[in-house]
Amino acid sequence: MAQDTLVTEYNGKLECITPMITEEQLQARIKELGAQISADYAGKEVVAVAVLKGSVPFFADLIRQIELPGLSCDCLGLASYGSRTESSGVVRLTSDLSRPVAGKHLLIIEDIVDTGLTIQYLLQNMETRQPESIRICTLLHKPAGERVKVPMDYVGFTIANEFVVGYGLDYDERYRQLSYIGTMKFKDLPEE
Ligand code: 5GP
């Protein structure tokens, strides 16, 4: 069912979120990704890595669509500096994996790839730990924002160059709880 634009007054502005990818579309695509990942890794031991915090809802839904007895899960935290709606590419690890991954098949689960700088940093960092393989699964890809080429093995949706929130993606730590992805625009409050 199509949802209406969500309008919230916050800090003297109107924040308008217009649905772009519905909950049904997200779940259908995640089912397809889970089937593809299950087939590609059949018989292998895989460590699925959630990149906190944005990928949490996607990660939770995706792992339940992966049928691999050898699947284990871990997470790491990244912080990137920049404005609230543009990434700077300066990334730092805020929390690390709980176990070594040498010799393991790593599947990194990301919320969105925009400039590619975050994934580039993560790949370089993970490669030093000598896993057997590394693949990237991102829910969203914004090709128009690309500054570096990064290999993406699984992509949920390719989207236009707009700022999106919901389903894990935030604006100032808000809107992560939405069950859909929406584009976010700001408007001035009407004059009294
Ligand atoms: P990249 O390093 O590829 O430019 O961006 C990766 C990170 O920037 C994402 O993990 C996410 O935290 C943030 N980001 C990029 N585009 C968007 C967007 O449209 N909405 C939100 N909420 N975050 C974004």
PDB file of N, CA and C in Angstrom, residues 9-104:
ATOM      1  N   GLU A   9       7.785  18.372  12.282  1.00  0.00           N
ATOM      2  CA  GLU A   9       8.407  19.663  12.607  1.00  0.00           C
ATOM      3  C   GLU A   9       9.534  19.413  13.585  1.00  0.00           C
ATOM      4  N   TYR A  10      10.722  19.877  13.252  1.00  0.00           N
ATOM      5  CA  TYR A  10      11.884  19.617  14.115  1.00  0.00           C
ATOM      6  C   TYR A  10      12.878  20.743  13.950  1.00  0.00           C
ATOM      7  N   ASN A  11      13.330  21.297  15.055  1.00  0.00           N
ATOM      8  CA  ASN A  11      14.319  22.383  15.037  1.00  0.00           C
ATOM      9  C   ASN A  11      13.932  23.527  14.101  1.00  0.00           C
ATOM     10  N   GLY A  12      12.660  23.882  14.117  1.00  0.00           N
ATOM     11  CA  GLY A  12      12.202  25.033  13.338  1.00  0.00           C
ATOM     12  C   GLY A  12      12.095  24.806  11.845  1.00  0.00           C
ATOM     13  N   LYS A  13      12.119  23.553  11.408  1.00  0.00           N
ATOM     14  CA  LYS A  13      11.979  23.226   9.973  1.00  0.00           C
ATOM     15  C   LYS A  13      10.960  22.106   9.841  1.00  0.00           C
ATOM     16  N   LEU A  14      10.470  21.930   8.617  1.00  0.00           N
ATOM     17  CA  LEU A  14       9.638  20.763   8.350  1.00  0.00           C
ATOM     18  C   LEU A  14      10.490  19.719   7.648  1.00  0.00           C
ATOM     19  N   GLU A  15      10.487  18.512   8.169  1.00  0.00           N
ATOM     20  CA  GLU A  15      11.192  17.399   7.528  1.00  0.00           C
ATOM     21  C   GLU A  15      10.142  16.541   6.821  1.00  0.00           C
ATOM     22  N   CYS A  16      10.294  16.392   5.513  1.00  0.00           N
ATOM     23  CA  CYS A  16       9.286  15.682   4.711  1.00  0.00           C
ATOM     24  C   CYS A  16       9.900  14.404   4.141  1.00  0.00           C
ATOM     25  N   ILE A  17       9.310  13.284   4.483  1.00  0.00           N
ATOM     26  CA  ILE A  17       9.836  12.002   4.022  1.00  0.00           C
ATOM     27  C   ILE A  17       8.811  11.345   3.107  1.00  0.00           C
ATOM     28  N   THR A  18       9.213  11.180   1.855  1.00  0.00           N
ATOM     29  CA  THR A  18       8.315  10.594   0.855  1.00  0.00           C
ATOM     30  C   THR A  18       8.759   9.169   0.553  1.00  0.00           C
ATOM     31  N   PRO A  19       7.860   8.193   0.722  1.00  0.00           N
ATOM     32  CA  PRO A  19       8.243   6.805   0.491  1.00  0.00           C
ATOM     33  C   PRO A  19       8.829   6.579  -0.910  1.00  0.00           C
ATOM     34  N   MET A  20       9.920   5.837  -0.953  1.00  0.00           N
ATOM     35  CA  MET A  20      10.592   5.518  -2.219  1.00  0.00           C
ATOM     36  C   MET A  20      10.582   4.009  -2.451  1.00  0.00           C
ATOM     37  N   ILE A  21      10.898   3.250  -1.389  1.00  0.00           N
ATOM     38  CA  ILE A  21      10.868   1.784  -1.484  1.00  0.00           C
ATOM     39  C   ILE A  21      10.012   1.283  -0.325  1.00  0.00           C
ATOM     40  N   THR A  22       8.934   0.605  -0.653  1.00  0.00           N
ATOM     41  CA  THR A  22       7.987   0.187   0.387  1.00  0.00           C
ATOM     42  C   THR A  22       8.529  -1.017   1.157  1.00  0.00           C
ATOM     43  N   GLU A  23       7.895  -1.284   2.278  1.00  0.00           N
ATOM     44  CA  GLU A  23       8.260  -2.444   3.102  1.00  0.00           C
ATOM     45  C   GLU A  23       8.129  -3.727   2.281  1.00  0.00           C
ATOM     46  N   GLU A  24       7.065  -3.821   1.488  1.00  0.00           N
ATOM     47  CA  GLU A  24       6.848  -5.031   0.689  1.00  0.00           C
ATOM     48  C   GLU A  24       7.959  -5.202  -0.337  1.00  0.00           C
ATOM     49  N   GLN A  25       8.345  -4.108  -0.995  1.00  0.00           N
ATOM     50  CA  GLN A  25       9.427  -4.181  -1.994  1.00  0.00           C
ATOM     51  C   GLN A  25      10.747  -4.576  -1.332  1.00  0.00           C
ATOM     52  N   LEU A  26      11.007  -4.008  -0.159  1.00  0.00           N
ATOM     53  CA  LEU A  26      12.245  -4.341   0.567  1.00  0.00           C
ATOM     54  C   LEU A  26      12.282  -5.833   0.892  1.00  0.00           C
ATOM     55  N   GLN A  27      11.182  -6.326   1.454  1.00  0.00           N
ATOM     56  CA  GLN A  27      11.179  -7.725   1.900  1.00  0.00           C
ATOM     57  C   GLN A  27      11.259  -8.696   0.727  1.00  0.00           C
ATOM     58  N   ALA A  28      10.617  -8.345  -0.389  1.00  0.00           N
ATOM     59  CA  ALA A  28      10.670  -9.227  -1.564  1.00  0.00           C
ATOM     60  C   ALA A  28      12.100  -9.308  -2.099  1.00  0.00           C
ATOM     61  N   ARG A  29      12.764  -8.159  -2.159  1.00  0.00           N
ATOM     62  CA  ARG A  29      14.144  -8.133  -2.682  1.00  0.00           C
ATOM     63  C   ARG A  29      15.110  -8.853  -1.729  1.00  0.00           C
ATOM     64  N   ILE A  30      14.876  -8.704  -0.432  1.00  0.00           N
ATOM     65  CA  ILE A  30      15.742  -9.355   0.562  1.00  0.00           C
ATOM     66  C   ILE A  30      15.619 -10.878   0.458  1.00  0.00           C
ATOM     67  N   LYS A  31      14.416 -11.332   0.146  1.00  0.00           N
ATOM     68  CA  LYS A  31      14.213 -12.768  -0.054  1.00  0.00           C
ATOM     69  C   LYS A  31      15.058 -13.258  -1.233  1.00  0.00           C
ATOM     70  N   GLU A  32      15.057 -12.470  -2.318  1.00  0.00           N
ATOM     71  CA  GLU A  32      15.858 -12.842  -3.501  1.00  0.00           C
ATOM     72  C   GLU A  32      17.349 -12.844  -3.172  1.00  0.00           C
ATOM     73  N   LEU A  33      17.787 -11.811  -2.445  1.00  0.00           N
ATOM     74  CA  LEU A  33      19.213 -11.731  -2.086  1.00  0.00           C
ATOM     75  C   LEU A  33      19.608 -12.926  -1.213  1.00  0.00           C
ATOM     76  N   GLY A  34      18.740 -13.270  -0.269  1.00  0.00           N
ATOM     77  CA  GLY A  34      19.021 -14.395   0.633  1.00  0.00           C
ATOM     78  C   GLY A  34      19.164 -15.699  -0.149  1.00  0.00           C
ATOM     79  N   ALA A  35      18.299 -15.886  -1.139  1.00  0.00           N
ATOM     80  CA  ALA A  35      18.352 -17.116  -1.953  1.00  0.00           C
ATOM     81  C   ALA A  35      19.646 -17.152  -2.757  1.00  0.00           C
ATOM     82  N   GLN A  36      20.017 -16.008  -3.309  1.00  0.00           N
ATOM     83  CA  GLN A  36      21.235 -15.931  -4.126  1.00  0.00           C
ATOM     84  C   GLN A  36      22.484 -16.197  -3.267  1.00  0.00           C
ATOM     85  N   ILE A  37      22.525 -15.573  -2.083  1.00  0.00           N
ATOM     86  CA  ILE A  37      23.666 -15.759  -1.176  1.00  0.00           C
ATOM     87  C   ILE A  37      23.745 -17.221  -0.719  1.00  0.00           C
ATOM     88  N   SER A  38      22.595 -17.813  -0.405  1.00  0.00           N
ATOM     89  CA  SER A  38      22.563 -19.220   0.037  1.00  0.00           C
ATOM     90  C   SER A  38      23.124 -20.127  -1.050  1.00  0.00           C
ATOM     91  N   ALA A  39      22.756 -19.857  -2.305  1.00  0.00           N
ATOM     92  CA  ALA A  39      23.238 -20.695  -3.412  1.00  0.00           C
ATOM     93  C   ALA A  39      24.734 -20.481  -3.631  1.00  0.00           C
ATOM     94  N   ASP A  40      25.165 -19.222  -3.611  1.00  0.00           N
ATOM     95  CA  ASP A  40      26.575 -18.914  -3.892  1.00  0.00           C
ATOM     96  C   ASP A  40      27.530 -19.487  -2.847  1.00  0.00           C
ATOM     97  N   TYR A  41      27.085 -19.553  -1.600  1.00  0.00           N
ATOM     98  CA  TYR A  41      27.977 -19.999  -0.519  1.00  0.00           C
ATOM     99  C   TYR A  41      27.661 -21.421  -0.031  1.00  0.00           C
ATOM    100  N   ALA A  42      26.887 -22.174  -0.784  1.00  0.00           N
ATOM    101  CA  ALA A  42      26.475 -23.517  -0.319  1.00  0.00           C
ATOM    102  C   ALA A  42      27.691 -24.316   0.166  1.00  0.00           C
ATOM    103  N   GLY A  43      27.585 -24.901   1.336  1.00  0.00           N
ATOM    104  CA  GLY A  43      28.651 -25.752   1.880  1.00  0.00           C
ATOM    105  C   GLY A  43      29.800 -24.989   2.516  1.00  0.00           C
ATOM    106  N   LYS A  44      29.714 -23.640   2.534  1.00  0.00           N
ATOM    107  CA  LYS A  44      30.842 -22.860   3.065  1.00  0.00           C
ATOM    108  C   LYS A  44      30.517 -22.256   4.440  1.00  0.00           C
ATOM    109  N   GLU A  45      31.570 -21.917   5.151  1.00  0.00           N
ATOM    110  CA  GLU A  45      31.407 -21.237   6.445  1.00  0.00           C
ATOM    111  C   GLU A  45      31.544 -19.742   6.206  1.00  0.00           C
ATOM    112  N   VAL A  46      30.487 -19.029   6.475  1.00  0.00           N
ATOM    113  CA  VAL A  46      30.439 -17.600   6.162  1.00  0.00           C
ATOM    114  C   VAL A  46      30.278 -16.800   7.444  1.00  0.00           C
ATOM    115  N   VAL A  47      30.996 -15.670   7.529  1.00  0.00           N
ATOM    116  CA  VAL A  47      30.758 -14.733   8.637  1.00  0.00           C
ATOM    117  C   VAL A  47      30.054 -13.507   8.041  1.00  0.00           C
ATOM    118  N   ALA A  48      28.792 -13.322   8.413  1.00  0.00           N
ATOM    119  CA  ALA A  48      28.058 -12.134   7.969  1.00  0.00           C
ATOM    120  C   ALA A  48      28.355 -11.018   8.956  1.00  0.00           C
ATOM    121  N   VAL A  49      28.796  -9.869   8.427  1.00  0.00           N
ATOM    122  CA  VAL A  49      29.211  -8.757   9.284  1.00  0.00           C
ATOM    123  C   VAL A  49      28.263  -7.572   9.115  1.00  0.00           C
ATOM    124  N   ALA A  50      27.587  -7.201  10.192  1.00  0.00           N
ATOM    125  CA  ALA A  50      26.713  -6.024  10.153  1.00  0.00           C
ATOM    126  C   ALA A  50      27.562  -4.785  10.404  1.00  0.00           C
ATOM    127  N   VAL A  51      27.394  -3.787   9.557  1.00  0.00           N
ATOM    128  CA  VAL A  51      28.088  -2.518   9.778  1.00  0.00           C
ATOM    129  C   VAL A  51      27.106  -1.606  10.523  1.00  0.00           C
ATOM    130  N   LEU A  52      27.431  -1.354  11.796  1.00  0.00           N
ATOM    131  CA  LEU A  52      26.535  -0.568  12.651  1.00  0.00           C
ATOM    132  C   LEU A  52      26.576   0.896  12.265  1.00  0.00           C
ATOM    133  N   LYS A  53      25.510   1.663  12.455  1.00  0.00           N
ATOM    134  CA  LYS A  53      24.243   1.134  12.920  1.00  0.00           C
ATOM    135  C   LYS A  53      23.266   0.938  11.772  1.00  0.00           C
ATOM    136  N   GLY A  54      23.594   1.557  10.629  1.00  0.00           N
ATOM    137  CA  GLY A  54      22.611   1.645   9.535  1.00  0.00           C
ATOM    138  C   GLY A  54      22.133   0.323   8.975  1.00  0.00           C
ATOM    139  N   SER A  55      22.966  -0.723   9.057  1.00  0.00           N
ATOM    140  CA  SER A  55      22.556  -1.958   8.382  1.00  0.00           C
ATOM    141  C   SER A  55      21.742  -2.890   9.286  1.00  0.00           C
ATOM    142  N   VAL A  56      21.458  -2.480  10.527  1.00  0.00           N
ATOM    143  CA  VAL A  56      20.831  -3.400  11.491  1.00  0.00           C
ATOM    144  C   VAL A  56      19.502  -4.010  11.013  1.00  0.00           C
ATOM    145  N   PRO A  57      18.515  -3.224  10.583  1.00  0.00           N
ATOM    146  CA  PRO A  57      17.267  -3.866  10.140  1.00  0.00           C
ATOM    147  C   PRO A  57      17.471  -4.756   8.907  1.00  0.00           C
ATOM    148  N   PHE A  58      18.280  -4.285   7.958  1.00  0.00           N
ATOM    149  CA  PHE A  58      18.571  -5.066   6.752  1.00  0.00           C
ATOM    150  C   PHE A  58      19.268  -6.367   7.126  1.00  0.00           C
ATOM    151  N   PHE A  59      20.261  -6.283   7.996  1.00  0.00           N
ATOM    152  CA  PHE A  59      21.014  -7.453   8.442  1.00  0.00           C
ATOM    153  C   PHE A  59      20.069  -8.470   9.088  1.00  0.00           C
ATOM    154  N   ALA A  60      19.219  -7.975   9.992  1.00  0.00           N
ATOM    155  CA  ALA A  60      18.307  -8.873  10.725  1.00  0.00           C
ATOM    156  C   ALA A  60      17.364  -9.592   9.766  1.00  0.00           C
ATOM    157  N   ASP A  61      16.858  -8.877   8.768  1.00  0.00           N
ATOM    158  CA  ASP A  61      15.938  -9.513   7.815  1.00  0.00           C
ATOM    159  C   ASP A  61      16.690 -10.428   6.847  1.00  0.00           C
ATOM    160  N   LEU A  62      17.874  -9.990   6.412  1.00  0.00           N
ATOM    161  CA  LEU A  62      18.619 -10.770   5.418  1.00  0.00           C
ATOM    162  C   LEU A  62      19.101 -12.106   5.983  1.00  0.00           C
ATOM    163  N   ILE A  63      19.678 -12.100   7.175  1.00  0.00           N
ATOM    164  CA  ILE A  63      20.233 -13.378   7.692  1.00  0.00           C
ATOM    165  C   ILE A  63      19.134 -14.422   7.866  1.00  0.00           C
ATOM    166  N   ARG A  64      17.895 -13.959   8.082  1.00  0.00           N
ATOM    167  CA  ARG A  64      16.805 -14.933   8.230  1.00  0.00           C
ATOM    168  C   ARG A  64      16.337 -15.489   6.894  1.00  0.00           C
ATOM    169  N   GLN A  65      16.878 -14.924   5.803  1.00  0.00           N
ATOM    170  CA  GLN A  65      16.577 -15.456   4.462  1.00  0.00           C
ATOM    171  C   GLN A  65      17.758 -16.250   3.903  1.00  0.00           C
ATOM    172  N   ILE A  66      18.811 -16.398   4.702  1.00  0.00           N
ATOM    173  CA  ILE A  66      19.985 -17.150   4.243  1.00  0.00           C
ATOM    174  C   ILE A  66      19.936 -18.545   4.858  1.00  0.00           C
ATOM    175  N   GLU A  67      19.946 -19.537   3.985  1.00  0.00           N
ATOM    176  CA  GLU A  67      19.888 -20.913   4.489  1.00  0.00           C
ATOM    177  C   GLU A  67      21.262 -21.541   4.365  1.00  0.00           C
ATOM    178  N   LEU A  68      22.085 -21.301   5.375  1.00  0.00           N
ATOM    179  CA  LEU A  68      23.438 -21.851   5.411  1.00  0.00           C
ATOM    180  C   LEU A  68      23.720 -22.305   6.833  1.00  0.00           C
ATOM    181  N   PRO A  69      23.871 -23.599   7.059  1.00  0.00           N
ATOM    182  CA  PRO A  69      24.158 -24.061   8.421  1.00  0.00           C
ATOM    183  C   PRO A  69      25.467 -23.488   8.950  1.00  0.00           C
ATOM    184  N   GLY A  70      26.387 -23.143   8.046  1.00  0.00           N
ATOM    185  CA  GLY A  70      27.698 -22.638   8.472  1.00  0.00           C
ATOM    186  C   GLY A  70      27.759 -21.121   8.600  1.00  0.00           C
ATOM    187  N   LEU A  71      26.602 -20.467   8.755  1.00  0.00           N
ATOM    188  CA  LEU A  71      26.598 -18.993   8.860  1.00  0.00           C
ATOM    189  C   LEU A  71      26.838 -18.560  10.308  1.00  0.00           C
ATOM    190  N   SER A  72      27.765 -17.636  10.504  1.00  0.00           N
ATOM    191  CA  SER A  72      27.881 -17.008  11.817  1.00  0.00           C
ATOM    192  C   SER A  72      27.806 -15.493  11.618  1.00  0.00           C
ATOM    193  N   CYS A  73      27.537 -14.791  12.702  1.00  0.00           N
ATOM    194  CA  CYS A  73      27.290 -13.346  12.601  1.00  0.00           C
ATOM    195  C   CYS A  73      28.217 -12.561  13.514  1.00  0.00           C
ATOM    196  N   ASP A  74      28.613 -11.398  13.044  1.00  0.00           N
ATOM    197  CA  ASP A  74      29.415 -10.499  13.861  1.00  0.00           C
ATOM    198  C   ASP A  74      29.052  -9.073  13.448  1.00  0.00           C
ATOM    199  N   CYS A  75      29.576  -8.088  14.153  1.00  0.00           N
ATOM    200  CA  CYS A  75      29.292  -6.712  13.755  1.00  0.00           C
ATOM    201  C   CYS A  75      30.489  -5.822  14.061  1.00  0.00           C
ATOM    202  N   LEU A  76      30.521  -4.699  13.394  1.00  0.00           N
ATOM    203  CA  LEU A  76      31.547  -3.690  13.692  1.00  0.00           C
ATOM    204  C   LEU A  76      30.910  -2.323  13.536  1.00  0.00           C
ATOM    205  N   GLY A  77      31.520  -1.354  14.182  1.00  0.00           N
ATOM    206  CA  GLY A  77      30.981   0.005  14.128  1.00  0.00           C
ATOM    207  C   GLY A  77      31.912   0.929  13.368  1.00  0.00           C
ATOM    208  N   LEU A  78      31.343   1.778  12.559  1.00  0.00           N
ATOM    209  CA  LEU A  78      32.116   2.767  11.817  1.00  0.00           C
ATOM    210  C   LEU A  78      31.510   4.127  12.059  1.00  0.00           C
ATOM    211  N   ALA A  79      32.356   5.136  12.126  1.00  0.00           N
ATOM    212  CA  ALA A  79      31.835   6.505  12.181  1.00  0.00           C
ATOM    213  C   ALA A  79      32.504   7.267  11.058  1.00  0.00           C
ATOM    214  N   SER A  80      31.707   8.047  10.337  1.00  0.00           N
ATOM    215  CA  SER A  80      32.345   8.873   9.309  1.00  0.00           C
ATOM    216  C   SER A  80      32.033  10.325   9.606  1.00  0.00           C
ATOM    217  N   TYR A  81      33.020  11.152   9.400  1.00  0.00           N
ATOM    218  CA  TYR A  81      32.839  12.579   9.660  1.00  0.00           C
ATOM    219  C   TYR A  81      32.221  13.220   8.434  1.00  0.00           C
ATOM    220  N   GLY A  82      31.519  14.298   8.645  1.00  0.00           N
ATOM    221  CA  GLY A  82      30.929  15.002   7.509  1.00  0.00           C
ATOM    222  C   GLY A  82      29.692  15.726   7.967  1.00  0.00           C
ATOM    223  N   SER A  83      29.002  16.362   7.028  1.00  0.00           N
ATOM    224  CA  SER A  83      27.766  17.033   7.395  1.00  0.00           C
ATOM    225  C   SER A  83      26.700  15.962   7.573  1.00  0.00           C
ATOM    226  N   ARG A  84      25.517  16.375   7.983  1.00  0.00           N
ATOM    227  CA  ARG A  84      24.488  15.384   8.274  1.00  0.00           C
ATOM    228  C   ARG A  84      23.981  14.683   7.024  1.00  0.00           C
ATOM    229  N   THR A  85      24.121  15.304   5.873  1.00  0.00           N
ATOM    230  CA  THR A  85      23.595  14.664   4.660  1.00  0.00           C
ATOM    231  C   THR A  85      24.668  14.381   3.617  1.00  0.00           C
ATOM    232  N   GLU A  86      25.929  14.642   3.930  1.00  0.00           N
ATOM    233  CA  GLU A  86      26.995  14.327   2.963  1.00  0.00           C
ATOM    234  C   GLU A  86      28.150  13.641   3.672  1.00  0.00           C
ATOM    235  N   SER A  87      28.636  12.549   3.070  1.00  0.00           N
ATOM    236  CA  SER A  87      29.740  11.862   3.739  1.00  0.00           C
ATOM    237  C   SER A  87      31.071  12.476   3.323  1.00  0.00           C
ATOM    238  N   SER A  88      32.014  12.521   4.292  1.00  0.00           N
ATOM    239  CA  SER A  88      33.302  13.152   4.033  1.00  0.00           C
ATOM    240  C   SER A  88      34.314  12.147   3.527  1.00  0.00           C
ATOM    241  N   GLY A  89      34.065  10.867   3.821  1.00  0.00           N
ATOM    242  CA  GLY A  89      35.026   9.842   3.435  1.00  0.00           C
ATOM    243  C   GLY A  89      36.083   9.604   4.497  1.00  0.00           C
ATOM    244  N   VAL A  90      36.068  10.411   5.561  1.00  0.00           N
ATOM    245  CA  VAL A  90      37.014  10.183   6.654  1.00  0.00           C
ATOM    246  C   VAL A  90      36.326   9.235   7.638  1.00  0.00           C
ATOM    247  N   VAL A  91      36.831   8.005   7.680  1.00  0.00           N
ATOM    248  CA  VAL A  91      36.131   6.948   8.405  1.00  0.00           C
ATOM    249  C   VAL A  91      37.014   6.426   9.534  1.00  0.00           C
ATOM    250  N   ARG A  92      36.384   6.004  10.625  1.00  0.00           N
ATOM    251  CA  ARG A  92      37.170   5.374  11.688  1.00  0.00           C
ATOM    252  C   ARG A  92      36.351   4.238  12.286  1.00  0.00           C
ATOM    253  N   LEU A  93      37.073   3.207  12.757  1.00  0.00           N
ATOM    254  CA  LEU A  93      36.442   2.042  13.364  1.00  0.00           C
ATOM    255  C   LEU A  93      36.105   2.386  14.815  1.00  0.00           C
ATOM    256  N   THR A  94      34.838   2.308  15.197  1.00  0.00           N
ATOM    257  CA  THR A  94      34.464   2.634  16.580  1.00  0.00           C
ATOM    258  C   THR A  94      34.281   1.375  17.419  1.00  0.00           C
ATOM    259  N   SER A  95      33.994   0.246  16.775  1.00  0.00           N
ATOM    260  CA  SER A  95      34.024  -1.029  17.514  1.00  0.00           C
ATOM    261  C   SER A  95      34.381  -2.128  16.524  1.00  0.00           C
ATOM    262  N   ASP A  96      35.108  -3.118  17.032  1.00  0.00           N
ATOM    263  CA  ASP A  96      35.691  -4.113  16.129  1.00  0.00           C
ATOM    264  C   ASP A  96      34.935  -5.442  16.191  1.00  0.00           C
ATOM    265  N   LEU A  97      35.267  -6.325  15.255  1.00  0.00           N
ATOM    266  CA  LEU A  97      34.703  -7.671  15.249  1.00  0.00           C
ATOM    267  C   LEU A  97      35.065  -8.379  16.556  1.00  0.00           C
ATOM    268  N   SER A  98      34.236  -9.337  16.947  1.00  0.00           N
ATOM    269  CA  SER A  98      34.489 -10.015  18.225  1.00  0.00           C
ATOM    270  C   SER A  98      35.480 -11.170  18.080  1.00  0.00           C
ATOM    271  N   ARG A  99      35.716 -11.621  16.821  1.00  0.00           N
ATOM    272  CA  ARG A  99      36.608 -12.775  16.626  1.00  0.00           C
ATOM    273  C   ARG A  99      37.507 -12.562  15.426  1.00  0.00           C
ATOM    274  N   PRO A 100      38.645 -13.258  15.364  1.00  0.00           N
ATOM    275  CA  PRO A 100      39.486 -13.184  14.157  1.00  0.00           C
ATOM    276  C   PRO A 100      38.748 -13.803  12.969  1.00  0.00           C
ATOM    277  N   VAL A 101      39.064 -13.336  11.771  1.00  0.00           N
ATOM    278  CA  VAL A 101      38.359 -13.852  10.585  1.00  0.00           C
ATOM    279  C   VAL A 101      39.323 -14.480   9.571  1.00  0.00           C
ATOM    280  N   ALA A 102      40.540 -14.737   9.981  1.00  0.00           N
ATOM    281  CA  ALA A 102      41.517 -15.358   9.069  1.00  0.00           C
ATOM    282  C   ALA A 102      40.954 -16.685   8.564  1.00  0.00           C
ATOM    283  N   GLY A 103      41.018 -16.857   7.246  1.00  0.00           N
ATOM    284  CA  GLY A 103      40.562 -18.107   6.638  1.00  0.00           C
ATOM    285  C   GLY A 103      39.055 -18.224   6.473  1.00  0.00           C
ATOM    286  N   LYS A 104      38.301 -17.211   6.867  1.00  0.00           N
ATOM    287  CA  LYS A 104      36.828 -17.255   6.775  1.00  0.00           C
ATOM    288  C   LYS A 104      36.329 -16.522   5.534  1.00  0.00           C
TER     289      LYS A 104
END
